[in-house]
């Protein structure tokens, strides 16, 4: 069963002054790196040929970079989407086409440098997908983010607790 999802993102996101954002993430069908019992989802769950699968309620999603998203997997600094705090999420390669690893990124899975946003080079914080856990965001660096679990049509979503830090 498919359902529409609407997200409102901050056009000009701001970093938290203390550098720690809320944990948990979900955007365009990408979840955090954990399965329902808190394990590495990519290592413990069955994934299809595109590295995704449906959750219990039927919503198809990824826990990391999808293997069918060829731009995010192969192109230099490819925009993969936006986090709920408004910051950009790029694929697994930086602007020099070097694969990003956890060692290159902060605890939220991002870093700060010049990127192309809407055709202009801008110094900005942004996230990257990687091929190692937690694959997506470890937390949000932006200002307050409302985290809701999507619900099937006719049911109300519920607030999510952040995943544990590994």
Backbone as a printed PyTorch tensor [residue, N CA C, xyz], in Angstrom:
tensor([[[ 0.8420, -1.1700,  0.0000],
         [ 0.0000,  0.0000,  0.0000],
         [ 0.8920,  1.2390,  0.0000]],

        [[ 0.6560,  2.1490, -0.9100],
         [ 1.4240,  3.3830, -0.9910],
         [ 0.6630,  4.5130, -0.3290]],

        [[ 1.3970,  5.4140,  0.2890],
         [ 0.7800,  6.6050,  0.8670],
         [ 1.6730,  7.7980,  0.5970]],

        [[ 1.0640,  8.9510,  0.4570],
         [ 1.8200, 10.1740,  0.1940],
         [ 2.5190, 10.6480,  1.4560]],

        [[ 3.6900, 11.2270,  1.2820],
         [ 4.4510, 11.7660,  2.3950],
         [ 4.8080, 13.2050,  2.0550]],

        [[ 4.5290, 14.1140,  2.9620],
         [ 4.8830, 15.5130,  2.7770],
         [ 5.8370, 15.9160,  3.8830]],

        [[ 6.9490, 16.5310,  3.5050],
         [ 7.9110, 17.0150,  4.4910],
         [ 8.1300, 18.4990,  4.2700]],

        [[ 8.2730, 19.2370,  5.3400],
         [ 8.6050, 20.6520,  5.2800],
         [10.0020, 20.8020,  5.8580]],

        [[10.9340, 21.2770,  5.0410],
         [12.3240, 21.4040,  5.4530],
         [12.6990, 22.8680,  5.5620]],

        [[13.6470, 23.1330,  6.4320],
         [14.1570, 24.4870,  6.6130],
         [14.9670, 24.8900,  5.3790]],

        [[14.6330, 26.0110,  4.7640],
         [15.3530, 26.4630,  3.5730],
         [16.7690, 26.9240,  3.9060]],

        [[16.9660, 27.4780,  5.0960],
         [18.2810, 27.9440,  5.5360],
         [18.5790, 27.3130,  6.8920]],

        [[18.9800, 26.0330,  6.9100],
         [19.1960, 25.3390,  8.1800],
         [20.3270, 25.9500,  8.9980]],

        [[20.2140, 25.8430, 10.3070],
         [21.2140, 26.3670, 11.2360],
         [21.7770, 25.2220, 12.0620]],

        [[23.0850, 25.2610, 12.3070],
         [23.7160, 24.2600, 13.1620],
         [23.3360, 24.5060, 14.6110]],

        [[23.2720, 23.4170, 15.3830],
         [23.1270, 23.5570, 16.8290],
         [24.3950, 24.2030, 17.3530]],

        [[24.2870, 25.0620, 18.3400],
         [25.4730, 25.7290, 18.8740],
         [26.3940, 24.7590, 19.6000]],

        [[25.8420, 23.6770, 20.1540],
         [26.6700, 22.7170, 20.8850],
         [27.1650, 21.5780, 20.0030]],

        [[26.7590, 21.5300, 18.7400],
         [27.2830, 20.5340, 17.8170],
         [26.6380, 19.1740, 17.8890]],

        [[25.6310, 18.9980, 18.7160],
         [24.9610, 17.7010, 18.8020],
         [23.5060, 17.8700, 18.4040]],

        [[23.0800, 17.0820, 17.4500],
         [21.6880, 17.1410, 17.0210],
         [20.9210, 15.9470, 17.5450]],

        [[19.6390, 15.9640, 17.3180],
         [18.8180, 14.8150, 17.7060],
         [19.1390, 13.6470, 16.7970]],

        [[18.9440, 12.4360, 17.2950],
         [19.2160, 11.2490, 16.4990],
         [17.9570, 10.7850, 15.7940]],

        [[18.1280,  9.8760, 14.8590],
         [17.0180,  9.3550, 14.0770],
         [16.9430, 10.0970, 12.7690]],

        [[16.5450,  9.3930, 11.7390],
         [16.4220, 10.0540, 10.4620],
         [15.5100,  9.2760,  9.5450]],

        [[14.8960, 10.0180,  8.6680],
         [14.0250,  9.4050,  7.6900],
         [13.7430, 10.4430,  6.6230]],

        [[14.0780, 10.1600,  5.4090],
         [13.7690, 11.0790,  4.3180],
         [13.7090, 10.2580,  3.0430]],

        [[12.7440, 10.5620,  2.2250],
         [12.5740,  9.8890,  0.9300],
         [12.7750,  8.3890,  1.0260]],

        [[12.2810,  7.7620,  2.0660],
         [12.3750,  6.3190,  2.1850],
         [13.6890,  5.8050,  2.7200]],

        [[14.5160,  6.6520,  3.3080],
         [15.7740,  6.1900,  3.8960],
         [15.6640,  6.2810,  5.4050]],

        [[15.8960,  5.1530,  6.0720],
         [15.8060,  5.0810,  7.5240],
         [17.2100,  5.1420,  8.1180]],

        [[17.2830,  5.1000,  9.4340],
         [18.5880,  5.0130, 10.0860],
         [19.1640,  3.6200,  9.8690]],

        [[20.3450,  3.3500, 10.3900],
         [21.0430,  2.0970, 10.1460],
         [20.6190,  0.9310, 11.0120]],

        [[19.5730,  1.0900, 11.8220],
         [19.1800,  0.0420, 12.7660],
         [17.9490, -0.7260, 12.3150]],

        [[17.9150, -2.0220, 12.6740],
         [16.6910, -2.7860, 12.4670],
         [15.7800, -2.5920, 13.6790]],

        [[14.6560, -3.2930, 13.7250],
         [13.6550, -3.0950, 14.7810],
         [14.1620, -3.4480, 16.1750]],

        [[15.2160, -4.2520, 16.2740],
         [15.7420, -4.6180, 17.5970],
         [17.0850, -3.9530, 17.8960]],

        [[17.4670, -2.9400, 17.0950],
         [18.6620, -2.1610, 17.3910],
         [19.9600, -2.6860, 16.8160]],

        [[19.8830, -3.6240, 15.8710],
         [21.0940, -4.1600, 15.2420],
         [21.3690, -3.4440, 13.9190]],

        [[22.5430, -3.6590, 13.3750],
         [22.9180, -3.1460, 12.0600],
         [21.9600, -3.7560, 11.0280]],

        [[21.0420, -2.9440, 10.5060],
         [19.9930, -3.4430,  9.6130],
         [20.5520, -4.0170,  8.3140]],

        [[21.5750, -3.4070,  7.7670],
         [22.1380, -3.8910,  6.5080],
         [22.7370, -5.2810,  6.6970]],

        [[23.3330, -5.5370,  7.8420],
         [23.9450, -6.8340,  8.1180],
         [22.9300, -7.9010,  8.5260]],

        [[21.7900, -7.5140,  9.1180],
         [20.8660, -8.4920,  9.6930],
         [19.5150, -8.6310,  9.0010]],

        [[19.1780, -7.7490,  8.0800],
         [17.8810, -7.8400,  7.4120],
         [18.0600, -8.2330,  5.9530]],

        [[17.0440, -8.8760,  5.3980],
         [17.0530, -9.2400,  3.9860],
         [16.7600, -7.9870,  3.1630]],

        [[17.6100, -7.7240,  2.1950],
         [17.4620, -6.5670,  1.3090],
         [17.2230, -7.0850, -0.1120]],

        [[16.5250, -6.3120, -0.9230],
         [16.3250, -6.6990, -2.3160],
         [17.5200, -6.2590, -3.1660]],

        [[17.4220, -6.4090, -4.4890],
         [18.5600, -6.0970, -5.3660],
         [18.9430, -4.6230, -5.3570]],

        [[18.0560, -3.7560, -4.8600],
         [18.3460, -2.3210, -4.7730],
         [18.7770, -1.9140, -3.3660]],

        [[18.9950, -2.8850, -2.4880],
         [19.4220, -2.6570, -1.1000],
         [18.3290, -2.0270, -0.2470]],

        [[17.0830, -2.3290, -0.5420],
         [15.9610, -1.8340,  0.2480],
         [14.9910, -2.9480,  0.5710]],

        [[13.9480, -2.6140,  1.3330],
         [12.9020, -3.5740,  1.6840],
         [11.7390, -2.8330,  2.3370]],

        [[10.5550, -3.4740,  2.4380],
         [ 9.4240, -2.8210,  3.1050],
         [ 9.4750, -3.0440,  4.6100]],

        [[ 8.9570, -2.0670,  5.3640],
         [ 8.8130, -2.2640,  6.8030],
         [ 7.5020, -2.9980,  7.0620]],

        [[ 7.1900, -3.2510,  8.3420],
         [ 5.9670, -3.9880,  8.6990],
         [ 4.7180, -3.3670,  8.1070]],

        [[ 4.6640, -2.0460,  8.0470],
         [ 3.4880, -1.3520,  7.5220],
         [ 3.5120, -1.2310,  6.0040]],

        [[ 4.5250, -1.7870,  5.3590],
         [ 4.5910, -1.8030,  3.9090],
         [ 5.3690, -0.6700,  3.2730]],

        [[ 5.9110,  0.2680,  4.0660],
         [ 6.6610,  1.3750,  3.4750],
         [ 8.0460,  0.8980,  3.0460]],

        [[ 8.3240,  1.0010,  1.7500],
         [ 9.6200,  0.6140,  1.2150],
         [10.6640,  1.6400,  1.6500]],

        [[11.8480,  1.1660,  2.0340],
         [12.8870,  2.0750,  2.5040],
         [14.2670,  1.4430,  2.3840]],

        [[15.2640,  2.2830,  2.5860],
         [16.6680,  1.8820,  2.5980],
         [17.2430,  2.2020,  3.9740]],

        [[18.3040,  1.4910,  4.3470],
         [19.0460,  1.8150,  5.5670],
         [20.4060,  2.4140,  5.2250]],

        [[20.7010,  2.5190,  3.9710],
         [21.9680,  3.0660,  3.5130],
         [21.8490,  3.4630,  2.0610]],

        [[22.9770,  3.6810,  1.3890],
         [22.8930,  4.0530, -0.0220],
         [22.3030,  2.9050, -0.8330]],

        [[21.2480,  3.1750, -1.5650],
         [20.6130,  2.1400, -2.3770],
         [21.4640,  1.7970, -3.5880]],

        [[21.6260,  0.5220, -3.8640],
         [22.4820,  0.1110, -4.9810],
         [21.8780,  0.4410, -6.3410]],

        [[20.5860,  0.7440, -6.4070],
         [19.9710,  1.1510, -7.6790],
         [20.0270,  2.6600, -7.8820]],

        [[20.4560,  3.4020, -6.8790],
         [20.6530,  4.8500, -7.0140],
         [22.0770,  5.0510, -7.5180]],

        [[22.2550,  4.9090, -8.8310],
         [23.6070,  4.9030, -9.3860],
         [24.3450,  6.2170, -9.2000]],

        [[23.6440,  7.3520, -9.2020],
         [24.3330,  8.6270, -8.9850],
         [24.9630,  8.6780, -7.5980]],

        [[24.2030,  8.3140, -6.5600],
         [24.7210,  8.3500, -5.1880],
         [25.8650,  7.3660, -5.0030]],

        [[25.8690,  6.2810, -5.7700],
         [26.9010,  5.2570, -5.6330],
         [28.1210,  5.4960, -6.5180]],

        [[27.9930,  6.3170, -7.5720],
         [29.1090,  6.4180, -8.5180],
         [29.5660,  7.8330, -8.8440]],

        [[28.7320,  8.8280, -8.6740],
         [29.0680, 10.1840, -9.1010],
         [29.7320, 10.9910, -7.9840]],

        [[30.6200, 11.8910, -8.3790],
         [31.2740, 12.7770, -7.4140],
         [30.2560, 13.7480, -6.8390]],

        [[30.1860, 13.8040, -5.5330],
         [29.3590, 14.7570, -4.7900],
         [27.9310, 14.8550, -5.3210]],

        [[27.2870, 13.7120, -5.4900],
         [25.9240, 13.6430, -6.0080],
         [24.9170, 13.9080, -4.8930]],

        [[23.9980, 14.8490, -5.1150],
         [22.9680, 15.1530, -4.1280],
         [21.9910, 13.9880, -4.0560]],

        [[21.8570, 13.3860, -2.8700],
         [20.9700, 12.2390, -2.6730],
         [19.6390, 12.6490, -2.0640]],

        [[19.5740, 13.8060, -1.4210],
         [18.3320, 14.2510, -0.8000],
         [18.6060, 15.2750,  0.2780]],

        [[17.6220, 15.4320,  1.1650],
         [17.7270, 16.3890,  2.2570],
         [17.2760, 15.7340,  3.5480]],

        [[17.9900, 16.0010,  4.6240],
         [17.5960, 15.5030,  5.9400],
         [16.4400, 16.3490,  6.4650]],

        [[15.7460, 15.8470,  7.4620],
         [14.6090, 16.5690,  8.0290],
         [15.0050, 17.8790,  8.6930]],

        [[16.2970, 18.0740,  8.9680],
         [16.7380, 19.3560,  9.5270],
         [17.0710, 20.3660,  8.4290]],

        [[16.9250, 19.9710,  7.1630],
         [17.1240, 20.8740,  6.0420],
         [18.4820, 20.8060,  5.3780]],

        [[19.4600, 20.1410,  5.9940],
         [20.7850, 20.0560,  5.3900],
         [20.8100, 19.0210,  4.2640]],

        [[21.6670, 19.2540,  3.2830],
         [21.8120, 18.3720,  2.1210],
         [22.4320, 17.0450,  2.5260]],

        [[22.0600, 16.0040,  1.7900],
         [22.6720, 14.6850,  1.9380],
         [23.2540, 14.3160,  0.5860]],

        [[24.5520, 14.0380,  0.5740],
         [25.2310, 13.6600, -0.6540],
         [25.5560, 12.1740, -0.6320]],

        [[25.8560, 11.6250, -1.8150],
         [26.1840, 10.2140, -1.9550],
         [27.5150,  9.8590, -1.3170]],

        [[28.0220,  8.6920, -1.6810],
         [29.2000,  8.1370, -1.0120],
         [30.5240,  8.7630, -1.4460]],

        [[30.5250,  9.5670, -2.5250],
         [31.7750, 10.1690, -2.9930],
         [31.8140, 11.6710, -2.7400]],

        [[33.0120, 12.1770, -2.4120],
         [33.1770, 13.6240, -2.2520],
         [33.3760, 14.2650, -3.6270]],

        [[33.6910, 15.5480, -3.6480],
         [33.8200, 16.2610, -4.9220],
         [35.0420, 15.8320, -5.7360]],

        [[35.9890, 15.1180, -5.1230],
         [37.1610, 14.5930, -5.8340],
         [36.9640, 13.1340, -6.2470]],

        [[35.7530, 12.6200, -6.0590],
         [35.3620, 11.2290, -6.3190],
         [36.1320, 10.2390, -5.4440]],

        [[36.3970, 10.6570, -4.2150],
         [36.9940,  9.7830, -3.2060],
         [35.8650,  9.2910, -2.3160]],

        [[35.8140,  7.9730, -2.0910],
         [34.7400,  7.4050, -1.2780],
         [34.8530,  7.8870,  0.1690]],

        [[33.7520,  8.4110,  0.6920],
         [33.7020,  8.8860,  2.0740],
         [33.6100,  7.6910,  3.0220]],

        [[34.2600,  7.8150,  4.1900],
         [34.1740,  6.7960,  5.2350],
         [33.7810,  7.4920,  6.5310]],

        [[33.4720,  6.7190,  7.5410],
         [33.1340,  7.3000,  8.8420],
         [34.2580,  8.1830,  9.3680]],

        [[35.5020,  7.8250,  9.0720],
         [36.6490,  8.6060,  9.5520],
         [36.6840, 10.0130,  8.9520]],

        [[36.0490, 10.2030,  7.8040],
         [36.0150, 11.5140,  7.1440],
         [34.9200, 12.4210,  7.6880]],

        [[34.0070, 11.8680,  8.4800],
         [32.7890, 12.5710,  8.8740],
         [32.6680, 12.6970, 10.3840]],

        [[31.8270, 13.6210, 10.8410],
         [31.5940, 13.7750, 12.2780],
         [30.6010, 12.7180, 12.7770]],

        [[30.2240, 12.8010, 14.0530],
         [29.3400, 11.7950, 14.6430],
         [27.9570, 11.7520, 14.0050]],

        [[27.5450, 12.8370, 13.3650],
         [26.2410, 12.8640, 12.6960],
         [26.3410, 12.4410, 11.2340]],

        [[27.5470, 12.1140, 10.7880],
         [27.8110, 11.6410,  9.4300],
         [27.8640, 12.7840,  8.4220]],

        [[28.4260, 13.9110,  8.8620],
         [28.5370, 15.0630,  7.9790],
         [29.8450, 15.7920,  8.1680]],

        [[30.0010, 16.8650,  7.4100],
         [31.1470, 17.7600,  7.5480],
         [30.8120, 19.0880,  6.8840]],

        [[31.7240, 20.0390,  6.9990],
         [31.4900, 21.4100,  6.5650],
         [32.5360, 21.7890,  5.5350]],

        [[32.1090, 22.0830,  4.3180],
         [33.0080, 22.6480,  3.3100],
         [32.1860, 23.1850,  2.1540]],

        [[32.8390, 23.6900,  1.1350],
         [32.1680, 24.3100,  0.0020],
         [31.4420, 23.2620, -0.8390]],

        [[30.1550, 23.5220, -1.1150],
         [29.3520, 22.6400, -1.9580],
         [28.5460, 23.4830, -2.9460]],

        [[28.0650, 22.8410, -3.9850],
         [27.2250, 23.5040, -4.9780],
         [25.7720, 23.3710, -4.5460]],

        [[25.1590, 24.4790, -4.1730],
         [23.7450, 24.5120, -3.8070],
         [23.0280, 25.4640, -4.7450]],

        [[22.0990, 24.9340, -5.4960],
         [21.3060, 25.7300, -6.4370],
         [22.1950, 26.5250, -7.3930]],

        [[23.2890, 25.9110, -7.8570],
         [24.1650, 26.5410, -8.8340],
         [25.2010, 27.4960, -8.2840]],

        [[25.2730, 27.6410, -6.9670],
         [26.2550, 28.5450, -6.3560],
         [27.1240, 27.7760, -5.3660]],

        [[28.4330, 28.0350, -5.3850],
         [29.3230, 27.4170, -4.4080],
         [29.1350, 28.1120, -3.0700]],

        [[28.8500, 27.3240, -2.0420],
         [28.5240, 27.8440, -0.7190],
         [29.2030, 27.0070,  0.3500]],

        [[29.8060, 27.6520,  1.3520],
         [30.3380, 26.9300,  2.5110],
         [29.1480, 26.4720,  3.3350]],

        [[29.0000, 25.1710,  3.5160],
         [27.8280, 24.6650,  4.2230],
         [28.0980, 23.3050,  4.8430]],

        [[27.4420, 23.0560,  5.9690],
         [27.4330, 21.7150,  6.5420],
         [26.5570, 20.8420,  5.6530]],

        [[26.9130, 19.5700,  5.5100],
         [26.0920, 18.6030,  4.7860],
         [26.4650, 17.1980,  5.2360]],

        [[25.5770, 16.2740,  4.9660],
         [25.7650, 14.8670,  5.3200],
         [26.2130, 14.0750,  4.0930]],

        [[26.7550, 12.8640,  4.3500],
         [27.0810, 11.9180,  3.2810],
         [26.5550, 10.5440,  3.6510]],

        [[26.1360,  9.7920,  2.6510],
         [25.8840,  8.3660,  2.8000],
         [27.2420,  7.6770,  2.7470]],

        [[27.3790,  6.5520,  3.4410],
         [28.6030,  5.7590,  3.3350],
         [28.2200,  4.2910,  3.2200]],

        [[29.2020,  3.4730,  2.9120],
         [28.9850,  2.0300,  2.8280],
         [29.3460,  1.3250,  4.1250]],

        [[29.4830,  2.0810,  5.2210],
         [29.7340,  1.4800,  6.5280],
         [28.7600,  2.0630,  7.5530]],

        [[28.4430,  1.2500,  8.5740],
         [27.4810,  1.6480,  9.5990],
         [27.8900,  2.9780, 10.2220]],

        [[26.9930,  3.9350, 10.4050],
         [25.5300,  3.8670, 10.3190],
         [24.9490,  4.1700,  8.9440]],

        [[25.7560,  4.2380,  7.8860],
         [25.3200,  4.3680,  6.4940],
         [24.6770,  5.7120,  6.1620]],

        [[23.7740,  6.1910,  7.0080],
         [23.0780,  7.4570,  6.7770],
         [23.4650,  8.4090,  7.9000]],

        [[22.5290,  9.0890,  8.4930],
         [22.8210, 10.0420,  9.5630],
         [22.9570,  9.3430, 10.9070]],

        [[23.9340,  9.7720, 11.7060],
         [24.0670,  9.2830, 13.0710],
         [23.2300, 10.1150, 14.0260]],

        [[22.9420, 11.3470, 13.6320],
         [22.1090, 12.2780, 14.3940],
         [21.8460, 13.4680, 13.4810]],

        [[21.0340, 14.3920, 13.9390],
         [20.8060, 15.6250, 13.1940],
         [21.7000, 16.7180, 13.7690]],

        [[22.3420, 17.4880, 12.9100],
         [23.1310, 18.6290, 13.3580],
         [22.3160, 19.9080, 13.3670]],

        [[21.2050, 19.9190, 12.6760],
         [20.3910, 21.1170, 12.5620],
         [19.5270, 21.3730, 13.7730]],

        [[18.8440, 22.4910, 13.7210],
         [17.9250, 22.8840, 14.7850],
         [16.8180, 21.8540, 14.9340]],

        [[15.9180, 22.1150, 15.8490],
         [14.8650, 21.1720, 16.2170],
         [14.2320, 20.4740, 15.0160]],

        [[14.0760, 19.1720, 15.1280],
         [13.4970, 18.3380, 14.0860],
         [12.3750, 17.5220, 14.7020]],

        [[11.2050, 17.5440, 14.0910],
         [10.1070, 16.6920, 14.5430],
         [10.2650, 15.3520, 13.8590]],

        [[10.2820, 14.2920, 14.6250],
         [10.4610, 12.9570, 14.0760],
         [ 9.1670, 12.1790, 14.2460]],

        [[ 8.5870, 11.7900, 13.1490],
         [ 7.3420, 11.0420, 13.1920],
         [ 7.4860,  9.7680, 12.3810]],

        [[ 6.8850,  8.7030, 12.8660],
         [ 6.8120,  7.4640, 12.1060],
         [ 5.6130,  7.5790, 11.1820]],

        [[ 5.7960,  7.2090,  9.9470],
         [ 4.6830,  7.2500,  9.0170],
         [ 3.7000,  6.1500,  9.3700]],

        [[ 2.4450,  6.4160,  9.1620],
         [ 1.4010,  5.4510,  9.4680],
         [ 0.6310,  5.1350,  8.1980]],

        [[ 0.0020,  3.9550,  8.1470],
         [-0.8520,  3.6480,  7.0020],
         [-1.9730,  4.6730,  6.9050]],

        [[-2.5460,  4.8600,  5.7200],
         [-3.6330,  5.8200,  5.5730],
         [-4.7230,  5.5920,  6.6130]],

        [[-5.1960,  6.6810,  7.2160],
         [-6.2640,  6.5840,  8.2100],
         [-5.7850,  6.4040,  9.6320]],

        [[-4.4830,  6.1820,  9.8300],
         [-3.9430,  6.0320, 11.1780],
         [-2.9740,  7.1690, 11.4450]],

        [[-2.7950,  7.4990, 12.7140],
         [-1.8990,  8.5850, 13.1020],
         [-0.5040,  8.0440, 13.3700]],

        [[ 0.5320,  8.7870, 12.9230],
         [ 1.9130,  8.4030, 13.2120],
         [ 2.2280,  8.6370, 14.6770]],

        [[ 3.3590,  8.1270, 15.1210],
         [ 3.7550,  8.3070, 16.5140],
         [ 5.1740,  8.8450, 16.5880]],

        [[ 5.4590,  9.5760, 17.6490],
         [ 6.7980, 10.1410, 17.8310],
         [ 7.8060,  9.0210, 17.9920]],

        [[ 8.9900,  9.2100, 17.4450],
         [10.0510,  8.2140, 17.5290],
         [11.0790,  8.5940, 18.5720]],

        [[11.6250,  7.6150, 19.2230],
         [12.7690,  7.8230, 20.1010],
         [14.0190,  7.6640, 19.2540]],

        [[15.0830,  8.3740, 19.5760],
         [16.3010,  8.2350, 18.7820],
         [16.9160,  6.8520, 18.9530]],

        [[17.6100,  6.3470, 17.9120],
         [18.2630,  5.0530, 18.0370],
         [19.4630,  5.1590, 18.9680]],

        [[19.8680,  4.0540, 19.5900],
         [21.0360,  4.1040, 20.4740],
         [22.3110,  4.3360, 19.6780]],

        [[23.2770,  4.9940, 20.2840],
         [24.5830,  5.2360, 19.6520],
         [25.3980,  3.9660, 19.7820]],

        [[26.0410,  3.5350, 18.7130],
         [26.8630,  2.3240, 18.7480],
         [28.3060,  2.6830, 18.9410]]])
